[in-house]
Coordinates of C-alpha atoms in Angstrom, one line a residue:
M1 CA 15.1 6.3 -7.4
K2 CA 15.5 3.7 -4.7
I3 CA 12.0 3.4 -3.2
A4 CA 10.4 0.5 -1.2
N5 CA 7.0 -0.5 -2.6
N6 CA 5.7 -1.2 0.9
I7 CA 7.0 -1.4 4.5
L8 CA 7.7 -5.1 4.2
E9 CA 10.5 -4.4 1.7
T10 CA 12.4 -2.5 4.4
I11 CA 12.8 -5.6 6.6
G12 CA 16.4 -6.8 6.9
N13 CA 19.8 -5.4 5.9
T14 CA 20.1 -3.9 9.3
P15 CA 23.4 -2.1 10.2
M16 CA 26.3 -3.6 12.2
V17 CA 27.6 -1.2 14.8
K18 CA 30.9 -1.4 16.8
L19 CA 30.5 -1.4 20.6
N20 CA 33.1 0.9 22.1
A21 CA 32.4 2.0 25.7
I22 CA 31.5 -1.4 27.2
T23 CA 34.4 -3.2 25.3
K24 CA 37.2 -0.7 25.9
E25 CA 39.1 -3.1 28.1
M26 CA 38.8 -5.9 25.6
E27 CA 41.1 -6.7 22.7
A28 CA 38.3 -8.1 20.6
T29 CA 36.2 -6.2 18.1
V30 CA 32.6 -6.6 19.3
L31 CA 29.8 -5.7 16.9
A32 CA 26.0 -5.4 17.4
K33 CA 23.5 -6.3 14.7
V34 CA 20.9 -3.5 15.2
E35 CA 17.7 -5.4 14.6
Y36 CA 15.4 -2.8 16.1
F37 CA 16.0 -0.9 12.8
N38 CA 13.5 -3.3 11.3
P39 CA 10.0 -1.6 10.8
G40 CA 8.5 -3.7 13.6
S41 CA 11.5 -2.9 15.9
S42 CA 12.8 -6.4 16.2
V43 CA 14.5 -9.4 14.5
K44 CA 11.1 -11.2 14.5
D45 CA 10.0 -9.2 11.4
R46 CA 12.2 -11.4 9.3
M47 CA 10.7 -14.7 10.3
A48 CA 7.2 -13.3 10.4
L49 CA 7.3 -12.3 6.8
K50 CA 9.0 -15.5 5.7
M51 CA 6.4 -17.6 7.5
V52 CA 3.5 -15.7 5.9
E53 CA 5.1 -15.8 2.4
D54 CA 5.7 -19.5 2.6
A55 CA 2.2 -20.2 3.9
E56 CA 0.8 -18.1 1.0
A57 CA 2.9 -20.1 -1.5
D58 CA 1.8 -23.5 -0.4
G59 CA -1.9 -22.5 0.1
R60 CA -2.1 -22.7 3.9
L61 CA -2.9 -19.0 4.0
K62 CA -5.6 -17.9 1.6
P63 CA -6.7 -14.4 0.5
G64 CA -8.7 -12.7 3.2
G65 CA -7.8 -15.2 5.8
T66 CA -7.1 -14.9 9.5
I67 CA -3.6 -15.4 11.0
V68 CA -3.6 -16.9 14.5
E69 CA -0.5 -17.0 16.6
G70 CA 0.7 -17.3 20.2
T71 CA 3.2 -14.5 20.7
S72 CA 5.0 -12.5 23.4
G73 CA 4.6 -9.5 21.2
N74 CA 7.5 -9.1 18.8
T75 CA 6.4 -11.9 16.4
G76 CA 2.9 -10.4 16.6
M77 CA 4.2 -7.0 15.5
G78 CA 5.9 -8.6 12.5
L79 CA 2.8 -10.5 11.6
A80 CA 0.7 -7.4 12.0
L81 CA 2.8 -5.5 9.4
A82 CA 2.4 -8.4 7.0
A83 CA -1.3 -8.6 7.7
I84 CA -1.8 -4.9 7.1
V85 CA 0.0 -4.9 3.8
K86 CA -1.4 -8.2 2.5
G87 CA -5.0 -7.8 3.8
Y88 CA -5.3 -10.4 6.5
K89 CA -6.9 -10.4 9.9
L90 CA -4.7 -11.2 12.9
I91 CA -5.4 -12.8 16.2
C92 CA -2.5 -12.6 18.7
V93 CA -2.7 -14.8 21.8
S94 CA -0.3 -13.9 24.6
T95 CA 0.3 -14.2 28.3
D96 CA -0.2 -12.0 31.3
K97 CA 3.6 -11.6 31.8
Q98 CA 3.8 -9.2 29.0
S99 CA 3.3 -5.4 29.3
K100 CA 0.0 -3.6 28.7
E101 CA 1.9 -1.2 26.3
K102 CA 2.8 -4.1 24.0
F103 CA -0.8 -5.2 23.8
D104 CA -1.9 -1.6 23.2
I105 CA 0.5 -1.4 20.2
L106 CA -0.7 -4.6 18.7
R107 CA -4.3 -3.5 19.0
A108 CA -3.4 -0.1 17.5
V109 CA -2.1 -1.8 14.4
G110 CA -5.3 -3.9 14.0
A111 CA -4.6 -7.1 15.8
E112 CA -7.1 -8.8 18.1
V113 CA -5.3 -9.6 21.4
I114 CA -6.3 -12.4 23.8
V115 CA -4.4 -12.6 27.1
C116 CA -4.0 -16.0 28.8
P117 CA -2.5 -16.9 32.2
T118 CA 1.2 -17.7 32.4
A119 CA 1.4 -20.0 35.3
V120 CA -0.4 -23.0 33.7
E121 CA 0.9 -26.1 32.0
P122 CA 1.4 -25.9 28.2
D123 CA -1.3 -28.5 27.6
D124 CA -3.8 -26.7 29.9
P125 CA -6.8 -25.5 27.9
R126 CA -6.1 -22.0 29.3
S127 CA -2.5 -21.8 28.1
Y128 CA -1.7 -19.5 25.2
Y129 CA -0.5 -22.5 23.2
S130 CA -3.9 -24.3 23.7
V131 CA -6.0 -21.2 23.1
S132 CA -4.2 -20.3 19.9
R133 CA -4.6 -23.8 18.5
R134 CA -8.2 -23.9 19.4
L135 CA -8.9 -20.5 17.8
A136 CA -7.2 -21.6 14.6
E137 CA -9.4 -24.7 14.5
E138 CA -12.6 -22.7 15.2
T139 CA -11.9 -19.7 12.9
P140 CA -13.0 -20.2 9.3
N141 CA -10.2 -19.6 6.7
S142 CA -7.5 -19.3 9.3
W143 CA -3.9 -20.3 9.5
Y144 CA -2.0 -21.2 12.7
V145 CA 1.5 -19.9 12.4
N146 CA 3.1 -22.1 15.2
Q147 CA 6.4 -20.2 15.1
Y148 CA 8.1 -22.8 17.5
D149 CA 7.7 -25.6 15.0
N150 CA 7.6 -23.6 11.8
L151 CA 10.8 -24.3 9.8
S152 CA 10.3 -21.0 7.9
N153 CA 11.4 -19.4 11.1
R154 CA 14.9 -20.9 10.9
I155 CA 15.1 -20.6 7.1
A156 CA 14.5 -16.8 7.3
H157 CA 17.7 -16.4 9.3
Y158 CA 19.6 -18.9 7.1
E159 CA 18.6 -16.9 4.0
T160 CA 19.0 -13.3 5.4
T161 CA 20.5 -12.7 8.8
G162 CA 23.4 -15.2 8.5
P163 CA 24.5 -13.9 5.0
E164 CA 24.3 -10.3 6.2
I165 CA 26.5 -11.0 9.2
W166 CA 29.0 -12.9 7.1
E167 CA 29.2 -10.1 4.5
Q168 CA 29.3 -7.2 7.0
T169 CA 32.2 -8.8 8.9
D170 CA 34.0 -9.8 5.6
G171 CA 33.9 -13.3 6.8
K172 CA 36.1 -12.5 9.9
I173 CA 33.5 -13.3 12.5
T174 CA 34.7 -15.7 15.2
H175 CA 31.9 -15.8 17.7
F176 CA 28.1 -15.3 17.3
V177 CA 26.2 -14.5 20.5
V178 CA 22.4 -14.3 20.5
G179 CA 19.4 -14.5 22.7
V180 CA 17.3 -17.7 22.5
G181 CA 13.5 -17.6 22.2
T182 CA 12.0 -19.9 19.7
G183 CA 15.5 -21.0 18.6
G184 CA 14.9 -19.8 15.0
T185 CA 17.6 -17.1 14.9
I186 CA 20.3 -19.1 16.6
S187 CA 19.7 -22.2 14.5
G188 CA 19.3 -20.4 11.1
V189 CA 22.3 -18.1 11.5
A190 CA 24.5 -20.7 13.1
K191 CA 23.8 -23.2 10.2
Y192 CA 24.8 -20.5 7.7
L193 CA 27.9 -19.3 9.5
K194 CA 29.2 -22.8 10.3
E195 CA 28.8 -23.8 6.6
K196 CA 31.1 -20.9 5.9
N197 CA 33.5 -21.5 8.7
P198 CA 33.0 -24.5 11.1
A199 CA 35.3 -23.0 13.6
I200 CA 32.9 -20.1 14.5
K201 CA 31.6 -20.4 18.1
V202 CA 27.9 -19.9 18.7
W203 CA 26.7 -18.9 22.2
G204 CA 22.9 -18.9 23.0
I205 CA 21.8 -16.7 25.9
D206 CA 18.5 -17.2 27.7
T207 CA 16.7 -16.3 30.9
Y208 CA 16.5 -18.2 34.2
G209 CA 13.8 -20.8 33.6
S210 CA 15.0 -21.7 30.1
V211 CA 14.8 -25.3 29.1
F212 CA 17.4 -24.9 26.4
K213 CA 20.6 -25.2 28.5
K214 CA 19.8 -28.6 30.0
Y215 CA 18.4 -29.9 26.7
H216 CA 21.6 -28.8 24.9
E217 CA 23.8 -30.4 27.5
T218 CA 21.9 -33.6 28.2
G219 CA 19.3 -34.1 25.4
I220 CA 16.6 -34.1 28.1
F221 CA 13.6 -31.7 27.9
D222 CA 12.9 -31.2 31.6
E223 CA 9.7 -29.4 32.4
N224 CA 10.8 -28.9 36.0
E225 CA 13.3 -26.4 34.6
I226 CA 10.5 -24.1 33.5
Y227 CA 9.7 -21.2 35.9
P228 CA 7.1 -18.4 35.6
Y229 CA 8.6 -14.9 35.4
I230 CA 7.6 -11.4 34.4
T231 CA 9.4 -10.2 31.3
E232 CA 7.9 -6.6 31.3
E233 CA 6.1 -4.3 33.7

């Protein structure tokens, strides 16, 4: 029998599906990696589990501890799954540009959710970055995930998503197109694919107000490029 011991073992190995209707006038074969087949419904399950496992391995996350993270929701769901299975508490700090439904789901799976204002500077004590760091410092036996600077984020995709894409396309992939959030998916997958074939093109897609485009082109991180926006209503 092929049985998963827990829900975490079902993360990854998502299907690759050919897009037909929207590509009918194109000569290229366009495939979609269906990451919402992960148990938490997003690609973030991969890195959430990897970050937790690595923190357990090096002692940053101890038995019965509390996980603290700033999240727009998807990473929080991945962390919630790991917390449920492994017996941790979870505090998710988010912004008011996310939907109430997303917060309701996180609370339903046991997370404590704290909502912070969006239109403040990152170093403002009210920002979700500042609040999540402060809570991690104030909460006994806690671990601050810090997905933006956590190398396990990128490694998760180097070890799983990249190899899956390469295998599922029989190594014939020529272009990789991906949304950019923390940068973990694009950097991890791109590193793996380009080690296999340096000619593969990688395209990162982000919303208006992203700082990645200018940084990629100029090497300058320009805070004036950041704009508040609503992602969900």
